[in-house]
Amino acid sequence: MIDTQHHAEHAGAPTADEVVHVSCVRHSYEDGTSVHLCGLDFVAQKGQRVAVLGPNGAGKTTMLYHILGLMKAQEGIVRVFGVDPSDEWPKIRQRIGVVLQNVDEQILGPTVEDDVAFSPRQYGLPDDEVERRVTSALELLGIEALRGRVPHNLSGGEKRKVALAGALVMRPDLLVLDEPFEGLDPASRHMALDLVSGLAAGGVTVVMSTHDIDAVPELADFAYVLAPGGQIAFSGTPAEVFAEADALARGNIRPPVLAELFAELRKADPDAPPPALSIEDAVESLVRWRG
């Protein structure tokens, strides 16, 4: 069982590498819906890939919006790079890249090139530097061929890549992604996974919400699980989180297929191995167990 008290104590102790800290935030919407992000503190460290999991309505997007300063906490504390983002967004905005779930809301340019160039132009970068950064971002996402296209004529997956290029063009220290793989085909999804891993290896902190449970073992170093209503129910590495198949089910979260398989095996045989996070590990684990 995950030691939630240990994680709460760990999360409550700020460190020099702490990039994001959310503690007991409450937000009430105009329709009377209230989300209380409490239970455990949410923390993301420098270079860490952190996933936020939970059923629809649990508060995943609410948390991300507080981190981005789009909402101000009515109770609790939000700190990003040591400041309250809702009060001091201008101080930190150049350090943060964002891809929203509805990418149409953030694609503004008449062409893909203009859209990706929007932020560096807004910040007054020289034209040649804007050109270099746009080209680099488009190449990184494999979409240089879309450079002159009208964004709103693109497919959903292509739009998501354009939005991601726009998020990366300022070379952020923190990347916030809301359902980053929605609409991507398998090859693009694999490319995005590799890209996120490479960015984190270079010191970029990545905070993302996702319904793509099967991608989490590859995608994240650490995961927080939200229960309905916003309570941060438990947290841990993907291996720790997905070992709690029953707890995930109570929160209406379908565990990865491999986690479900190994949970059923352990019900049938308590000596069965713990959940594997990849096909390769599962095969190796089962061969050892049955051998």
Coordinates of C-alpha atoms in Angstrom, one line a residue:
M1 CA 0.0 0.0 0.0
I2 CA 1.3 3.5 -0.8
D3 CA 2.3 5.4 2.3
T4 CA 0.3 8.6 1.7
Q5 CA 1.5 10.2 4.9
H6 CA 5.1 9.8 3.8
H7 CA 4.3 11.5 0.5
A8 CA 2.4 14.3 2.2
E9 CA 5.4 15.0 4.4
H10 CA 7.8 14.8 1.4
A11 CA 5.6 17.1 -0.6
G12 CA 5.3 19.6 2.2
A13 CA 9.0 20.2 2.4
P14 CA 10.0 22.7 -0.2
T15 CA 13.4 22.2 -1.9
A16 CA 15.6 24.3 -4.2
D17 CA 14.5 22.2 -7.1
E18 CA 10.8 22.6 -6.4
V19 CA 9.0 24.1 -9.4
V20 CA 5.3 23.7 -8.6
H21 CA 3.6 23.4 -5.2
V22 CA -0.2 23.2 -4.7
S23 CA -1.5 22.8 -1.2
C24 CA -5.2 22.4 -0.2
V25 CA -6.7 24.6 -2.9
R26 CA -10.4 25.1 -3.1
H27 CA -12.3 26.6 -6.1
S28 CA -16.0 27.1 -6.4
Y29 CA -17.5 27.6 -9.8
E30 CA -20.5 29.8 -10.5
D31 CA -22.8 26.7 -10.9
G32 CA -22.1 25.7 -7.3
T33 CA -19.6 23.0 -8.2
S34 CA -16.7 23.0 -5.7
V35 CA -13.3 21.3 -6.2
H36 CA -11.1 20.9 -3.1
L37 CA -7.6 19.8 -4.1
C38 CA -6.5 18.6 -0.7
G39 CA -5.4 15.4 1.0
L40 CA -1.8 15.5 -0.2
D41 CA 0.3 18.4 -1.5
F42 CA 1.1 18.3 -5.2
V43 CA 4.7 18.9 -6.0
A44 CA 6.7 18.8 -9.2
Q45 CA 10.5 19.0 -9.0
K46 CA 13.0 20.3 -11.7
G47 CA 13.3 17.8 -14.6
Q48 CA 10.4 15.6 -13.2
R49 CA 7.6 14.3 -15.4
V50 CA 4.4 14.4 -13.2
A51 CA 1.1 13.0 -14.3
V52 CA -2.3 14.0 -12.8
L53 CA -4.9 11.2 -13.0
G54 CA -8.5 11.1 -12.2
P55 CA -12.0 10.7 -13.5
N56 CA -13.9 13.5 -15.4
G57 CA -14.8 16.2 -12.9
A58 CA -12.2 15.3 -10.4
G59 CA -10.3 18.6 -10.8
K60 CA -7.4 17.8 -13.1
T61 CA -8.0 20.9 -15.4
T62 CA -8.8 23.0 -12.3
M63 CA -5.4 22.2 -10.9
L64 CA -3.6 23.0 -14.1
Y65 CA -5.5 26.3 -14.4
H66 CA -4.4 27.3 -11.0
I67 CA -0.8 26.4 -11.9
L68 CA -1.1 28.6 -15.0
G69 CA -2.6 31.5 -13.0
L70 CA -5.8 31.3 -14.9
M71 CA -7.6 30.8 -11.6
K72 CA -6.8 32.3 -8.2
A73 CA -7.1 30.0 -5.2
Q74 CA -10.0 30.9 -3.0
E75 CA -8.3 28.8 -0.2
G76 CA -4.9 27.2 -0.1
I77 CA -1.5 27.9 -1.7
V78 CA -0.2 27.7 -5.3
R79 CA 3.4 28.4 -6.0
V80 CA 5.2 28.2 -9.3
F81 CA 8.9 29.1 -9.3
G82 CA 8.3 30.4 -5.8
V83 CA 5.5 32.9 -6.6
D84 CA 1.7 32.9 -6.8
P85 CA 1.1 32.6 -10.6
S86 CA -2.3 34.4 -10.4
D87 CA -0.6 37.4 -8.9
E88 CA 2.8 37.4 -10.5
W89 CA 2.3 35.8 -13.9
P90 CA 4.4 38.3 -15.8
K91 CA 7.4 37.3 -13.8
I92 CA 7.2 33.7 -14.8
R93 CA 5.3 33.5 -18.1
Q94 CA 8.4 33.2 -20.3
R95 CA 9.4 30.1 -18.4
I96 CA 6.2 28.2 -19.0
G97 CA 4.9 26.5 -22.1
V98 CA 1.3 25.3 -22.3
V99 CA -0.9 23.0 -24.4
L100 CA -4.5 23.2 -23.5
Q101 CA -7.0 20.3 -24.1
N102 CA -8.9 22.4 -26.6
V103 CA -6.0 23.5 -28.8
D104 CA -8.3 25.6 -31.0
E105 CA -8.5 28.1 -28.1
Q106 CA -4.7 28.8 -28.3
I107 CA -4.0 28.7 -32.0
L108 CA -4.1 32.4 -33.1
G109 CA -2.0 32.8 -36.2
P110 CA -3.2 32.9 -39.8
T111 CA -0.5 30.3 -40.7
V112 CA 1.4 27.7 -38.7
E113 CA 4.6 29.7 -38.9
D114 CA 2.8 32.9 -37.6
D115 CA 1.2 30.9 -34.8
V116 CA 4.5 29.4 -33.5
A117 CA 6.2 32.7 -33.9
F118 CA 3.6 34.6 -31.8
S119 CA 5.3 34.4 -28.4
P120 CA 8.9 35.2 -29.5
R121 CA 7.6 38.2 -31.5
Q122 CA 5.5 39.3 -28.5
Y123 CA 8.7 39.2 -26.3
G124 CA 10.6 41.3 -28.8
L125 CA 13.1 38.7 -30.0
P126 CA 15.1 39.8 -33.1
D127 CA 13.6 38.5 -36.4
D128 CA 16.5 36.2 -37.1
E129 CA 16.2 34.6 -33.7
V130 CA 12.4 34.2 -34.1
E131 CA 13.1 32.4 -37.4
R132 CA 15.7 30.1 -35.8
R133 CA 13.4 29.2 -32.9
V134 CA 10.3 28.6 -35.2
T135 CA 12.3 26.4 -37.5
S136 CA 13.8 24.4 -34.6
A137 CA 10.3 23.9 -33.0
L138 CA 8.7 22.8 -36.2
E139 CA 11.5 20.4 -36.9
L140 CA 11.4 19.0 -33.4
L141 CA 7.7 18.2 -33.9
G142 CA 8.2 16.9 -37.5
I143 CA 5.8 19.5 -38.9
E144 CA 8.0 21.8 -41.0
A145 CA 5.9 20.9 -44.1
L146 CA 2.9 22.5 -42.4
R147 CA 4.7 25.9 -42.1
G148 CA 2.6 27.8 -44.5
R149 CA -0.7 26.0 -43.8
V150 CA -3.8 27.6 -42.2
P151 CA -3.9 26.0 -38.7
H152 CA -7.7 25.7 -38.5
N153 CA -7.7 23.5 -41.7
L154 CA -5.4 20.9 -40.0
S155 CA -6.4 17.7 -38.4
G156 CA -6.8 17.5 -34.6
G157 CA -3.5 15.7 -34.2
E158 CA -1.7 18.3 -36.5
K159 CA -3.2 21.1 -34.5
R160 CA -1.9 19.6 -31.2
K161 CA 1.6 19.4 -32.7
V162 CA 1.4 23.1 -33.7
A163 CA 0.2 24.0 -30.2
L164 CA 3.1 22.0 -28.8
A165 CA 5.6 23.7 -31.1
G166 CA 4.2 27.0 -29.9
A167 CA 4.7 25.9 -26.3
L168 CA 8.3 24.9 -26.9
V169 CA 9.4 27.8 -29.0
M170 CA 10.4 29.9 -25.9
R171 CA 12.3 27.0 -24.5
P172 CA 10.4 26.8 -21.2
D173 CA 11.5 25.5 -17.9
L174 CA 8.0 24.2 -17.1
L175 CA 5.7 22.5 -19.7
V176 CA 2.0 22.1 -18.7
L177 CA 0.0 19.7 -20.8
D178 CA -3.7 19.0 -20.6
E179 CA -4.5 15.7 -22.3
P180 CA -1.3 15.9 -24.6
F181 CA -2.0 12.8 -26.7
E182 CA -5.6 13.4 -27.6
G183 CA -6.1 13.0 -31.4
L184 CA -2.6 11.7 -32.0
D185 CA -2.1 8.6 -34.2
P186 CA 0.2 5.9 -32.7
A187 CA 3.3 7.1 -34.4
S188 CA 2.8 10.7 -33.3
R189 CA 2.0 9.5 -29.8
H190 CA 5.3 7.6 -29.6
M191 CA 7.1 10.7 -31.0
A192 CA 5.5 12.9 -28.3
L193 CA 6.4 10.4 -25.6
D194 CA 10.0 10.5 -26.7
L195 CA 10.0 14.3 -26.9
V196 CA 8.6 14.7 -23.4
S197 CA 11.2 12.3 -22.0
G198 CA 14.0 14.2 -23.8
L199 CA 12.8 17.5 -22.5
A200 CA 12.7 16.2 -18.9
A201 CA 16.2 14.7 -19.3
G202 CA 17.3 18.2 -20.2
G203 CA 15.9 19.7 -17.0
V204 CA 12.4 20.7 -18.2
T205 CA 9.6 20.0 -15.6
V206 CA 6.6 18.5 -17.2
V207 CA 3.1 18.5 -15.5
M208 CA 0.3 16.8 -17.4
S209 CA -3.2 15.5 -17.0
T210 CA -4.1 12.5 -19.1
H211 CA -6.7 9.8 -19.6
D212 CA -4.1 7.7 -21.5
I213 CA -3.5 5.4 -18.5
D214 CA -1.5 2.9 -20.6
A215 CA 1.1 5.6 -21.5
V216 CA 1.7 6.7 -17.9
P217 CA 4.5 4.2 -17.1
E218 CA 6.5 5.5 -20.1
L219 CA 5.3 9.1 -19.6
A220 CA 5.8 9.9 -16.0
D221 CA 8.2 9.6 -13.1
F222 CA 5.5 10.3 -10.5
A223 CA 1.7 10.4 -10.5
Y224 CA -1.0 11.9 -8.4
V225 CA -4.4 10.3 -8.3
L226 CA -7.5 12.6 -7.8
A227 CA -10.7 11.2 -6.4
P228 CA -14.1 12.7 -7.4
G229 CA -14.4 16.1 -5.9
G230 CA -10.7 16.9 -6.1
Q231 CA -9.2 15.1 -3.2
I232 CA -5.6 14.0 -4.0
A233 CA -6.1 10.5 -2.8
F234 CA -2.7 9.0 -3.3
S235 CA 0.6 9.4 -5.2
G236 CA 3.7 7.5 -6.1
T237 CA 5.7 6.2 -8.9
P238 CA 3.7 4.5 -11.7
A239 CA 4.7 1.1 -10.3
E240 CA 3.4 2.1 -6.9
V241 CA 0.2 3.7 -8.2
F242 CA -0.7 0.9 -10.5
A243 CA -0.1 -1.7 -7.8
E244 CA -3.3 -0.2 -6.2
A245 CA -5.7 -1.5 -8.8
D246 CA -8.6 -1.7 -6.3
A247 CA -8.0 1.9 -5.2
L248 CA -7.9 3.1 -8.8
A249 CA -11.2 1.3 -9.5
R250 CA -12.9 3.0 -6.6
G251 CA -11.9 6.3 -8.2
N252 CA -13.4 5.2 -11.5
I253 CA -9.9 5.0 -13.1
R254 CA -9.3 2.0 -15.3
P255 CA -5.8 0.7 -14.5
P256 CA -3.5 -0.2 -17.3
V257 CA -4.3 -3.6 -18.9
L258 CA -1.1 -5.1 -17.5
A259 CA -1.9 -3.9 -14.0
E260 CA -5.4 -5.5 -14.2
L261 CA -3.9 -8.7 -15.5
F262 CA -1.4 -8.9 -12.6
A263 CA -4.0 -7.9 -10.0
E264 CA -6.2 -10.8 -11.2
L265 CA -3.2 -13.2 -11.1
R266 CA -2.4 -12.2 -7.5
K267 CA -6.0 -12.8 -6.5
A268 CA -5.7 -16.3 -7.9
D269 CA -2.2 -16.8 -6.5
P270 CA -0.8 -14.5 -3.8
D271 CA 2.7 -15.6 -4.9
A272 CA 2.2 -14.1 -8.4
P273 CA 4.6 -11.3 -9.3
P274 CA 3.8 -7.6 -8.8
P275 CA 2.5 -5.6 -11.8
A276 CA 4.8 -5.1 -14.7
L277 CA 4.8 -1.8 -16.5
S278 CA 5.8 -3.0 -20.0
I279 CA 5.2 -6.1 -22.2
E280 CA 8.9 -7.0 -22.0
D281 CA 8.9 -6.8 -18.1
A282 CA 5.6 -8.8 -18.0
V283 CA 7.0 -11.6 -20.1
E284 CA 10.2 -11.8 -18.1
S285 CA 8.3 -11.7 -14.8
L286 CA 5.9 -14.4 -15.8
V287 CA 8.6 -16.7 -17.2
R288 CA 10.5 -16.4 -13.9
W289 CA 7.3 -17.0 -11.9
R290 CA 6.2 -20.1 -13.8
G291 CA 9.7 -21.3 -14.2

